[in-house]
Coordinates of C-alpha atoms and ligand atoms in Angstrom, one line a residue:
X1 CA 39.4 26.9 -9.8
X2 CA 35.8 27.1 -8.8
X3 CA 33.3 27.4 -11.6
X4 CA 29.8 28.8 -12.3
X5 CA 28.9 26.1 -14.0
X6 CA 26.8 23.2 -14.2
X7 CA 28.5 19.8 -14.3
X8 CA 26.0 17.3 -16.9
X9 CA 26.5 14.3 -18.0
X10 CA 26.8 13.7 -21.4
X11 CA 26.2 10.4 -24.2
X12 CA 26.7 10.5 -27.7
X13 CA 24.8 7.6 -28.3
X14 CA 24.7 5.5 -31.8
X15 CA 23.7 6.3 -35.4
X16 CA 23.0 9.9 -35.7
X17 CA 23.5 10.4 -32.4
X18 CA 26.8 11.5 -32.2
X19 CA 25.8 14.3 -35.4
X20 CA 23.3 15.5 -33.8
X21 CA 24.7 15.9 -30.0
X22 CA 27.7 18.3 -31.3
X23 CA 25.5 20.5 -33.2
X24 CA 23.0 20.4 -29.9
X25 CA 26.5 20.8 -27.8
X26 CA 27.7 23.8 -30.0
X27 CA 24.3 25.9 -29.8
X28 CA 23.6 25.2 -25.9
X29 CA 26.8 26.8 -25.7
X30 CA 26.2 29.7 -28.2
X31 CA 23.2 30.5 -26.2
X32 CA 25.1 31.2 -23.3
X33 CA 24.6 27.9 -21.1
X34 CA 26.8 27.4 -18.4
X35 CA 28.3 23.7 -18.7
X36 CA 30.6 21.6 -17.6
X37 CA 30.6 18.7 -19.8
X38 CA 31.6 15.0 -18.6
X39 CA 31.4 12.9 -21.2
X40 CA 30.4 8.9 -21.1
X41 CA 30.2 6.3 -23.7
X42 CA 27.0 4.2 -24.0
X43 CA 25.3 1.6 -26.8
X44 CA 26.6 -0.2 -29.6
X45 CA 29.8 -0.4 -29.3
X46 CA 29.5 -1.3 -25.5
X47 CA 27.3 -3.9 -26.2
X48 CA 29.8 -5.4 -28.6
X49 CA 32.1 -5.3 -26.3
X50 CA 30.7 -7.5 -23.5
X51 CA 28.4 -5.1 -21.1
X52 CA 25.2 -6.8 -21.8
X53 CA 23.5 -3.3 -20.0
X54 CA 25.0 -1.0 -22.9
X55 CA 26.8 1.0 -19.9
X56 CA 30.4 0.8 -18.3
X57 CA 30.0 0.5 -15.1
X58 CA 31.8 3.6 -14.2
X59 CA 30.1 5.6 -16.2
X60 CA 27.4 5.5 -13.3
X61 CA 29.3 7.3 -11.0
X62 CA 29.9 10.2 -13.3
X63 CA 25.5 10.3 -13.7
X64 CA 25.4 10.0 -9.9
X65 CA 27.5 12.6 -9.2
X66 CA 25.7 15.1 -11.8
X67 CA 22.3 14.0 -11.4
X68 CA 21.7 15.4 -15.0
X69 CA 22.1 12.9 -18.2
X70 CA 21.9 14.6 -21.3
X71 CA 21.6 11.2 -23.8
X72 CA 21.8 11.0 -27.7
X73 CA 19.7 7.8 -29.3
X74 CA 21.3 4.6 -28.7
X75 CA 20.7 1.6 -30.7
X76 CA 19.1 -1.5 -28.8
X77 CA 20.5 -4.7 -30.3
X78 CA 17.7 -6.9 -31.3
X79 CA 17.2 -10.3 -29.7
X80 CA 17.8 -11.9 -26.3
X81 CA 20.6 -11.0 -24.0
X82 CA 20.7 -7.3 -24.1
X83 CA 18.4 -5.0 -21.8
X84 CA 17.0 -1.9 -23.1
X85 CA 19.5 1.2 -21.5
X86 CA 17.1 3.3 -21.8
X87 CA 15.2 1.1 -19.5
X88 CA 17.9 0.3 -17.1
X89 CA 18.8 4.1 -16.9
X90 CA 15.1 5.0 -16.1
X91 CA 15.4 2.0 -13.0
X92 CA 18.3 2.4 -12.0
X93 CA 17.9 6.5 -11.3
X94 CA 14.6 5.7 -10.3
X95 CA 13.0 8.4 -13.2
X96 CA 9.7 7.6 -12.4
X97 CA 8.1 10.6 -14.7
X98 CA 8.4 10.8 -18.1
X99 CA 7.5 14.2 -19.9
X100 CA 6.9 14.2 -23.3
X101 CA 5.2 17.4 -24.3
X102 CA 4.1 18.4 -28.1
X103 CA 3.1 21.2 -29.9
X104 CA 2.1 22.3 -33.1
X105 CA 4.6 25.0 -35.4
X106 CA 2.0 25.5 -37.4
X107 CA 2.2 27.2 -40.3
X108 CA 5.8 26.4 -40.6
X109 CA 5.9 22.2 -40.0
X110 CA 2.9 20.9 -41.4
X111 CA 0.2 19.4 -39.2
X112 CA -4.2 18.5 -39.5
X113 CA -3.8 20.0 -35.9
X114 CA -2.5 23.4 -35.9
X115 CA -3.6 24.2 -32.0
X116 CA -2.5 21.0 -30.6
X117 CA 0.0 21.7 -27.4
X118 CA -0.4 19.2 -25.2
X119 CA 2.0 17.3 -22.2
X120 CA 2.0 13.6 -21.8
X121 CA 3.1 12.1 -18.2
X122 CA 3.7 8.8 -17.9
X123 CA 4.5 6.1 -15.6
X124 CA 7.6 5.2 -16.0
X125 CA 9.2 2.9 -13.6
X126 CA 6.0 0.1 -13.4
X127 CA 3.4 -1.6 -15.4
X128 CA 4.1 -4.9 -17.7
X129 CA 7.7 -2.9 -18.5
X130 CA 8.9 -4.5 -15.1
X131 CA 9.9 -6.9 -17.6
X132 CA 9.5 -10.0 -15.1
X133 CA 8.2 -12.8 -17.8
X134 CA 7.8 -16.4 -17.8
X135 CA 7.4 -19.5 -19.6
X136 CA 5.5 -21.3 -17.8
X137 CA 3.9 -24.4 -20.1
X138 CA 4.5 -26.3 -23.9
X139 CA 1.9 -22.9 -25.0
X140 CA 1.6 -20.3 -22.4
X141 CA 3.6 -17.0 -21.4
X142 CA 3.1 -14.8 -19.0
X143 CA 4.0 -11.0 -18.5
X144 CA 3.5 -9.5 -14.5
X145 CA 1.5 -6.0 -14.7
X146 CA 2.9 -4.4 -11.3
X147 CA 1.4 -1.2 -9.9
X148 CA 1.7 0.0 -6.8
X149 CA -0.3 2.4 -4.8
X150 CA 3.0 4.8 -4.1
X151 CA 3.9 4.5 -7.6
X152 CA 0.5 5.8 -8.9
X153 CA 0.8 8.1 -6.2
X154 CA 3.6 10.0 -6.6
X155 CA 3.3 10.1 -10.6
X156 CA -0.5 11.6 -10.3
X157 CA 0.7 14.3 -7.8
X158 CA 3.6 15.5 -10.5
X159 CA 1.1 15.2 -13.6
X160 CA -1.3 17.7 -10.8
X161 CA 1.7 20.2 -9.9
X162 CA 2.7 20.3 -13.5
X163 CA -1.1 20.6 -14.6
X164 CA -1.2 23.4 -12.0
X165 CA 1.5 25.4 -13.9
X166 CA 0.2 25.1 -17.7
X167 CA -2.5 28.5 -18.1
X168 CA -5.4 25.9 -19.2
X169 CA -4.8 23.5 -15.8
X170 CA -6.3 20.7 -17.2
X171 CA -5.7 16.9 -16.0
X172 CA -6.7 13.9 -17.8
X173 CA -6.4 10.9 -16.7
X174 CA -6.3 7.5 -19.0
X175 CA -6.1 4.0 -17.7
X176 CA -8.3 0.9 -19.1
X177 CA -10.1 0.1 -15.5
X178 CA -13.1 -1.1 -17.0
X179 CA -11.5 -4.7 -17.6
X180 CA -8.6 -4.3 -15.1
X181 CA -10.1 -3.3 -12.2
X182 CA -7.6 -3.6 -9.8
X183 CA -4.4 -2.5 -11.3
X184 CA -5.4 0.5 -13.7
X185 CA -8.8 0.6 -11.2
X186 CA -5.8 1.6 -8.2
X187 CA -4.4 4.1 -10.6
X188 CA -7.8 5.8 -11.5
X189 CA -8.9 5.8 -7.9
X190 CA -5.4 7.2 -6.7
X191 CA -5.9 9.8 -9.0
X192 CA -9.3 10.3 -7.8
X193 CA -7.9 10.7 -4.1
X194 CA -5.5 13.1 -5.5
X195 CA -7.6 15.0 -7.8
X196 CA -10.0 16.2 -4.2
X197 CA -6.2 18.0 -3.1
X198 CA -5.8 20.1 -6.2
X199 CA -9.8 21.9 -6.8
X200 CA -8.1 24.8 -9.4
X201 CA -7.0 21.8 -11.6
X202 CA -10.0 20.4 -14.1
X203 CA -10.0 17.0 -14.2
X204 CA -11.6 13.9 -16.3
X205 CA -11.0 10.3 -16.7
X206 CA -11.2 8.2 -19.7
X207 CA -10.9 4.8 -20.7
X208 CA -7.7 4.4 -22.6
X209 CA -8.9 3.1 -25.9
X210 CA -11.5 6.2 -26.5
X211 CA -8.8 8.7 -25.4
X212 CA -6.2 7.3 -27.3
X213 CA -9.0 7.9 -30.5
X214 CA -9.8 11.5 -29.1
X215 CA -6.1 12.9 -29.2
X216 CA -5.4 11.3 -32.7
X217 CA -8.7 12.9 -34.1
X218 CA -9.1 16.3 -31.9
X219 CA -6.0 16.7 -29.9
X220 CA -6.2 20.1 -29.0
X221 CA -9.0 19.3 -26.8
X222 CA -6.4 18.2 -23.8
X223 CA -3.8 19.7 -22.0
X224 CA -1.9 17.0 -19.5
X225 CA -2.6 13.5 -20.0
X226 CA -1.4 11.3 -17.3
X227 CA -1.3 7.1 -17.6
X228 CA 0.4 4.3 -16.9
X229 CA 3.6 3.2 -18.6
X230 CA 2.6 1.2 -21.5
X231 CA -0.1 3.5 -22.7
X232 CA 1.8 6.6 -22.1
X233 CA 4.5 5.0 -24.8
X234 CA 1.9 4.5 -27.3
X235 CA 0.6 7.3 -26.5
X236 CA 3.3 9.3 -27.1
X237 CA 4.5 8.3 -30.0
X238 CA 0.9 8.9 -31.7
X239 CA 1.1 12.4 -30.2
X240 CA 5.1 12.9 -31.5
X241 CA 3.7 11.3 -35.0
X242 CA 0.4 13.5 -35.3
X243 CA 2.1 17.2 -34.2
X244 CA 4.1 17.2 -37.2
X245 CA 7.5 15.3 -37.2
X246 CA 9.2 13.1 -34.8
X247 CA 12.3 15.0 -35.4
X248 CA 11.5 17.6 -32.9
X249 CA 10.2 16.0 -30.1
X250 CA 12.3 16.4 -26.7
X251 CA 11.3 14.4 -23.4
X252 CA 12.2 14.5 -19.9
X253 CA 12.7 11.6 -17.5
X254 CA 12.4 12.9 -13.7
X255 CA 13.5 11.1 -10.8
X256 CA 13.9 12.6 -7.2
X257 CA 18.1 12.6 -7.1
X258 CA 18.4 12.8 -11.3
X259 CA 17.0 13.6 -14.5
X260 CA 17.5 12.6 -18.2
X261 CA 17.0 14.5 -21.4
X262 CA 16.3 13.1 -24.6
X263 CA 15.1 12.9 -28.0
X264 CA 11.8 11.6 -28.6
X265 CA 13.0 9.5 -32.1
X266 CA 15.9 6.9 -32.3
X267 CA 19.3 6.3 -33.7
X268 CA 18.0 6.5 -37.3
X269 CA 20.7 4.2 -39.0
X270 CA 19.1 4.5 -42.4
X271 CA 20.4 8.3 -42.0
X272 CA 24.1 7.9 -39.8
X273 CA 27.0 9.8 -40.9
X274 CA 25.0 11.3 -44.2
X275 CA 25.0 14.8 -41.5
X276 CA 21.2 15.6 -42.8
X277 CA 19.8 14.5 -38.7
X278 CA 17.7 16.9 -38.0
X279 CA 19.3 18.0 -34.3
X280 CA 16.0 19.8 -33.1
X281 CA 14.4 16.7 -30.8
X282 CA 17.6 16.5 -28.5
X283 CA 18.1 20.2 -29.0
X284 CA 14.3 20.6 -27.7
X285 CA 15.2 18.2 -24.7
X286 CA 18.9 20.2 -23.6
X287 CA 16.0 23.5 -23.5
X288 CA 14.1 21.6 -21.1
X289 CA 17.7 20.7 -19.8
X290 CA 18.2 24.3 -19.0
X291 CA 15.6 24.8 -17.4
X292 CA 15.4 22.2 -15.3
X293 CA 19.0 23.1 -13.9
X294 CA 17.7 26.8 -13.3
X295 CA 19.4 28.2 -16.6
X296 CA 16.3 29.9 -18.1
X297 CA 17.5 32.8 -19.8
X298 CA 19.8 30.5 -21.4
X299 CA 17.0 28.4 -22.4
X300 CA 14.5 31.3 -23.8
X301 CA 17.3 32.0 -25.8
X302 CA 17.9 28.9 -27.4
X303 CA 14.2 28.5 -28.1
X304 CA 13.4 31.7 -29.5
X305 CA 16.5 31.7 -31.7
X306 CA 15.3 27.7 -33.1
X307 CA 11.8 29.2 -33.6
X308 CA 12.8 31.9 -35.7
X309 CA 14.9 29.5 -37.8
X310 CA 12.2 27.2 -38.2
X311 CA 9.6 30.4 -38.9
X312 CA 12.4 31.3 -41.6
X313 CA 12.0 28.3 -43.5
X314 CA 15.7 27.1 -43.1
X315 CA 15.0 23.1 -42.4
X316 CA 16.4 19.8 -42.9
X317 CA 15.3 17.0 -45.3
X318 CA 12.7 15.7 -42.7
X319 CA 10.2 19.3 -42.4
X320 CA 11.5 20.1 -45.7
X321 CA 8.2 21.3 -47.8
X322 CA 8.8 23.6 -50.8
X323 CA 5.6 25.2 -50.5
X324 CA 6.5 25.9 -46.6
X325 CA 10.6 25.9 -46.5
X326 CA 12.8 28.4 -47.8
X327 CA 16.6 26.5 -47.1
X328 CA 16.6 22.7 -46.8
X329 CA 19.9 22.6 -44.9
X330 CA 21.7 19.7 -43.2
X331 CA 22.4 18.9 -39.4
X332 CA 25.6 21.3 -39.2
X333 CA 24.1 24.0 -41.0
X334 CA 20.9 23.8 -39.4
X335 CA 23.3 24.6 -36.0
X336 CA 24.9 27.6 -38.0
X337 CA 21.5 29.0 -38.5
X338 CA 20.4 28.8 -35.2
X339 CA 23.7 30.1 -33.8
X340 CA 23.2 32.9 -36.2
X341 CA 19.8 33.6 -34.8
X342 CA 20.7 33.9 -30.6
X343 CA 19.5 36.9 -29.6
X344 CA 16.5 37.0 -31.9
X345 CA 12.2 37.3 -31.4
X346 CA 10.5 34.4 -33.1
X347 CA 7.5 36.6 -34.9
X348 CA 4.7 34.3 -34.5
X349 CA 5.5 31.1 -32.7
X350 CA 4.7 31.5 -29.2
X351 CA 7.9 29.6 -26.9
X352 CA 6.4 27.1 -24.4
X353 CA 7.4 27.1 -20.8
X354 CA 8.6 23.2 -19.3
X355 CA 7.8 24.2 -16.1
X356 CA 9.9 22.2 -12.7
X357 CA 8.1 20.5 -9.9
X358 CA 9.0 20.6 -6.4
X359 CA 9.9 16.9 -6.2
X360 CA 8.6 17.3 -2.1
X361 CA 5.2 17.8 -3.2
X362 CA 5.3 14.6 -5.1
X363 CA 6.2 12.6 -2.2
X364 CA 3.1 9.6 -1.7
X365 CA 1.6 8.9 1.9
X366 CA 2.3 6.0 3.9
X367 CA -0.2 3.4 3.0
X368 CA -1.8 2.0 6.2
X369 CA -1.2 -1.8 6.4
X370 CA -4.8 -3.5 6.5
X371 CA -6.0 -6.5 8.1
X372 CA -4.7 -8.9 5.5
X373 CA -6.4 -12.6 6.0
X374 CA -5.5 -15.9 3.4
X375 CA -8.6 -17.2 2.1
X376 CA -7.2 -19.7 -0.2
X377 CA -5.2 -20.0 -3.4
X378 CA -5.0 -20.4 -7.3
X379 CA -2.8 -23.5 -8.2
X380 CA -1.8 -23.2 -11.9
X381 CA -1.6 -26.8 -13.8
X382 CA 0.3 -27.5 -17.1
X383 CA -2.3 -29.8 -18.0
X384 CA -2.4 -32.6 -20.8
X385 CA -5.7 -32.6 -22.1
X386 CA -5.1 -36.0 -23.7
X387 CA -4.1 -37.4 -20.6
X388 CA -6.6 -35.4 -18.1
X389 CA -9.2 -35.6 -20.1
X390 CA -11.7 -32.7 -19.8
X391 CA -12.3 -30.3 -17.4
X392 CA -15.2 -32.3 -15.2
X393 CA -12.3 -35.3 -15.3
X394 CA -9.5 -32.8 -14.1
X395 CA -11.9 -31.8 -11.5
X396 CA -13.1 -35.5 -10.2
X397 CA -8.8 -36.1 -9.9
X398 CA -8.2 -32.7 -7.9
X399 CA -11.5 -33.5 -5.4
X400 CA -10.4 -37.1 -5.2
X401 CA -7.3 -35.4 -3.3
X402 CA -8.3 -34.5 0.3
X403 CA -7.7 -30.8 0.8
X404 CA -9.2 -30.0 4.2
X405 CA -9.6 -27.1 4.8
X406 CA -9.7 -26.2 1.5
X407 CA -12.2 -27.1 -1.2
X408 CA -11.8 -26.7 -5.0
X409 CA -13.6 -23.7 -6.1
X410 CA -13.6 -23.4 -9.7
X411 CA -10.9 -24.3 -12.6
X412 CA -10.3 -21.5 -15.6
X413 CA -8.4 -21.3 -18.3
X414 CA -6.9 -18.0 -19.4
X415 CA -9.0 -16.3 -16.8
X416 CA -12.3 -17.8 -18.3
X417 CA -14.4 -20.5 -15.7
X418 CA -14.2 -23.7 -17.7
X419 CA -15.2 -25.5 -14.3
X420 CA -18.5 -25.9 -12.9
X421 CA -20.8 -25.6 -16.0
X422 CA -18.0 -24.1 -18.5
X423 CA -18.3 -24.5 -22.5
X424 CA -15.9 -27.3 -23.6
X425 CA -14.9 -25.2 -26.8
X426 CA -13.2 -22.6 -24.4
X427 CA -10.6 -25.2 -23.7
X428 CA -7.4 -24.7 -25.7
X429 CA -4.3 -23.8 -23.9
X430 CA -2.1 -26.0 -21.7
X431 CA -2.6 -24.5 -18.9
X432 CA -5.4 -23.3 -16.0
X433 CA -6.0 -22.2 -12.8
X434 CA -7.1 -24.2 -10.1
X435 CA -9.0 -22.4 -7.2
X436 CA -9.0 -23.3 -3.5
X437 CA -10.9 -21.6 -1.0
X438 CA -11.0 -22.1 2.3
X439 CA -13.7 -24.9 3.1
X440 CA -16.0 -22.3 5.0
X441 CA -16.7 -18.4 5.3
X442 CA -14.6 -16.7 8.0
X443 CA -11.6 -19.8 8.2
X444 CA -8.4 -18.3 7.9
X445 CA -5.5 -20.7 6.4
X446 CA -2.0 -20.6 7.0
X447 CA 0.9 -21.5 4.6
X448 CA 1.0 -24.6 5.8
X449 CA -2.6 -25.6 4.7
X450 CA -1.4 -24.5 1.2
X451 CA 1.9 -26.5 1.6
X452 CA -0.1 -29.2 2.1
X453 CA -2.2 -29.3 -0.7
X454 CA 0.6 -29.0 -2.9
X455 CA 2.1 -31.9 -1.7
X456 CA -1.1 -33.9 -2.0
X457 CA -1.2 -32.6 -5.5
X458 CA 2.4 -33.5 -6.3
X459 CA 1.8 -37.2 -5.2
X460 CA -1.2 -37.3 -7.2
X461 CA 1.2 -36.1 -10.1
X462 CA -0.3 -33.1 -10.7
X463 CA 2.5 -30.6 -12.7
X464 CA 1.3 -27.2 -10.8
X465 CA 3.6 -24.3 -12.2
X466 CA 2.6 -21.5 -9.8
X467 CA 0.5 -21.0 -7.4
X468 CA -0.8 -17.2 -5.5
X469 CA -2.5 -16.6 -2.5
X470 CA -6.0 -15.4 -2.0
X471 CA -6.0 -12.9 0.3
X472 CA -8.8 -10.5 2.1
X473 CA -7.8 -6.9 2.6
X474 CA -10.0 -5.3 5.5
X475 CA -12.6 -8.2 4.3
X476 CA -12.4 -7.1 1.4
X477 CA -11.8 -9.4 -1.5
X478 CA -8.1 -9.0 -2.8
X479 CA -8.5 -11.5 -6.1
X480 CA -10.5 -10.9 -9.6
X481 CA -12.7 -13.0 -10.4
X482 CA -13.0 -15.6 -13.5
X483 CA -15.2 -14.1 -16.0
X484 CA -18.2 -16.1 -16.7
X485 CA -18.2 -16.5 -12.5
Ligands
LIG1 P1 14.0 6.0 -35.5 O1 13.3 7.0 -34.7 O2 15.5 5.9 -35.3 O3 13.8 6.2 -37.1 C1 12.5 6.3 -37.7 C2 12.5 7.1 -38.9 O4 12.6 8.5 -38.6 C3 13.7 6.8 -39.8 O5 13.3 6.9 -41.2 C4 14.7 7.9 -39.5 O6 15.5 8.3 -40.6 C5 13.7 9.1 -39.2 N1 14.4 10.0 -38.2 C6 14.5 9.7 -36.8 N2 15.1 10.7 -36.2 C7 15.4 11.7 -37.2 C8 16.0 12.9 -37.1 N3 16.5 13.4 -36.0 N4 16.1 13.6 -38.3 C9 15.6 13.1 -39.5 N5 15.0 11.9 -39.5 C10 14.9 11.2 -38.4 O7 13.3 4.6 -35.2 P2 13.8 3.1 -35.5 O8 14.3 3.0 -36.9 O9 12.6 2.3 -35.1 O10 14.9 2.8 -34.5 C11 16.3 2.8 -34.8 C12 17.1 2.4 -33.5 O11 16.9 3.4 -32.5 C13 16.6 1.0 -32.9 O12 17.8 0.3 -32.5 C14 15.9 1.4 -31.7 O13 15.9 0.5 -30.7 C15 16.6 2.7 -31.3 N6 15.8 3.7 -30.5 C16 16.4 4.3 -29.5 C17 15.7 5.3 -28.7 C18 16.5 6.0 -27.6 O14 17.7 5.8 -27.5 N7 15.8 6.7 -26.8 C19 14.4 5.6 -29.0 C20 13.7 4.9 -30.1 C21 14.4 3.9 -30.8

């Protein structure tokens, strides 16, 4: 029989999760959403059971088919072996937006920041969360930071089309370009680009570290902050912490084909099973559920009828205040309270709009390819000090190799030059970099100059562990540096 409703996706999760998804479940519905409810298993129990990913795979084709994942906390095993789900849900769907807004209930939860309201959009599919690490010596890893120009693209235009729809249309960007210059200095300048598209929407930059300080001490001084994807975790979290209680933070996680709703916190195992969750983080997320599947009255309703439980007094353990509650209440009757409330006005709490973006606009350019010329490379060496000696030593072996047409430019070691005229007390780690040039200005090399060298290298028994190309973009240089150079 055909049906009005909207088919979701739906995991219990671990811990709390399942407590806290039927009392979410149970007052969605009592606000009149229109569901149709398929239900997966994901998390613990999976991962005991052999699916290193925390997912069956058929369980995909159900999220595929929906496009809407509405997911309880799931506990991540600690140790080796097991990925993240959470992360492999956000790759997979490619959700490449995540949404975390927060606001202040003041004076019903307590909070030093009464007028804080406030949306963080982060990168979400990029960064050092690609999770591609090495080892690559006795001493040294290594974590790839990988940002790309679409990806900073199409994440800035959302953050500017959601900016566009708040009443204050403010855009801040955060990124740390001052020492990374090329990857968080691509994001800044994307957003720069961007920024000259969208003139009604205010816009500022800071450097991550000072902005981070500014929202902990005066957060209601910003409206959108967008970042990259590590920040934007931290930063979230402090934002969650600082507007009154984790327990009631909902985020979104946006892709072009699907979306996923969550709770900000996690499976809270010191608390499973006791039924005293507080439901109002995932309950927050299935209103921003609602809205994003074009069920807004559904979703007003929910909200209003939560505020004015929460404006009653009637909370669990977690907001629980005497001087500010009236009923501490537990998970299910926290539901019954709300349910009792649909159709009511909150009295003083204003309810906040989550507003959707046409996923078109957020579509990046093409990038135009440039004129990309090799200019020379950067061998890395697991080196033995005790055998190699000391930097000027390490140096006389590699120039005792012949490397036409390249020359050895400079040796570093954890991105500091410790070759020509370095300080001997900067060398400590196993490991350096090796730089090659091309032997004069305007010579271009080809991969077989560099296969070459590495050969010579290998019979002079050098152990190089990686090597990257130095490339020219449009003449301009496409490599950092060695501080102190
Ligand atoms: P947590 O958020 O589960 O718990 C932190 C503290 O907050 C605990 O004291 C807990 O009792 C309390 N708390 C959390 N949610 C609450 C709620 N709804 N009501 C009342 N109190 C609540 O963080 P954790 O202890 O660091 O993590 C536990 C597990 O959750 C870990 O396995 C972690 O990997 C996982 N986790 C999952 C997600 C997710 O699925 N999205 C997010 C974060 C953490």
């Amino acid at each position: 029989m055909p049906t009005d409703k909207t088919p979701i996706t739906v995991a219990h999760g671990d811990g709390i999760g399942p407590e806290i998804m039927a009392a979410t479940l149970e007052i969605l519905e009592a606000g009149g959403a229109e569901l149709a409810i398929e239900t997966i298993e994901v998390g613990e129990k999976l991962y005991e059971s052999g699916f290193s990913s925390g997912i069956r795979p058929d369980s995909w084709e159900s999220i595929h088919r929906t496009g809407v994942l509405l997911k309880a906390p799931i506990t991540t095993p600690q140790g080796g072996g097991v990925k993240s789900l959470n992360v492999t849900i956000r790759k997979t769907l490619a959700l490449f937006a995540n949404v975390r807004p927060s606001r202040a209930y003041h004076p019903y939860i307590r909070t030093h920041f009464p007028d804080l309201d406030l949306v963080i959009v982060r990168e979400n599919e990029e960064d050092l969360y690609t999770g591609i690490e090495h080892r690559q010596t006795d001493d040294v890893v290594q974590c790839l930071k990988l940002i790309s120009r679409p990806g900073c693209e199409r994440i800035v235009r959302y953050a500017f089309e959601y900016a566009r729809k708040r009443p204050r249309r403010k855009l801040t960007c955060m990124s740390k370009d001052n020492i990374m210059k090329m990857t968080d200095g691509l994001f800044h300048r994307v957003f720069n680009e961007v920024a000259a598209e969208y003139p009604d929407v205010e816009t500022e930059h800071m450097i991550i570290d000072i902005g981070m300080a500014r929202v902990a001490d005066t957060p209601e001084r910003f409206d959108v902050i967008v970042t990259l994807n590590l920040y934007g975790d931290i930063l979230s979290d402090i934002v969650g912490q600082i507007s009154g209680s984790v327990g009631v933070g909902g985020s979104a996680n946006i892709g072009e084909k699907a979306a996923m709703f969550e709770a900000i916190h996690g499976s809270a195992p010191d608390i499973a099973g006791k039924g005293v969750a507080n439901p109002s983080g995932l309950l927050l997320a299935g209103v921003k559920m609602l809205e994003h599947i074009g069920q807004s009255e559904a979703a007003d309703r929910v909200q209003k009828a939560w505020l004015k439980t929460i404006e009653d007094g009637v909370h669990t353990g977690d907001l629980y205040r005497p001087e500010l509650s009236k009923r501490r209440v537990g998970t299910a009757e926290f539901a019954e309270a709300v349910i009792e409330r649909m159709g009511e006005e909150p009295s003083r709490l204003p309810v906040s709009h989550y507003p959707s973006v046409d996923m078109r606009k957020t579509k990046p350019r093409r990038t135009r390819p440039a004129a990309k010329a090799l200019v020379g490379v950067d061998v890395f060496l697991h080196v033995r000090w005790d055998q190699e000696g000391d930097p000027n030593e390490l140096a006389a072996g590699l120039l005792g190799a012949p490397v036409t047409p390249l020359r050895l430019d400079s040796i570093s070691s954890r991105g500091l030059k410790i070759w020509p005229d370095g300080a001997p007390e900067t060398v400590e780690a196993d490991h350096c970099r090796c730089r090659f040039l091309a032997d004069r200005p305007g010579r271009q090399l080809t991969h077989q100059d560099i296969a070459v060298l590495l050969a010579r290298l290998a019979e002079r028994g050098f152990d190089f562990i990686k090597t990257e190309h130095l490339y020219e973009f449009d003449g301009q240089r496409g490599y950092s540096l060695a501080q102190g150079q």
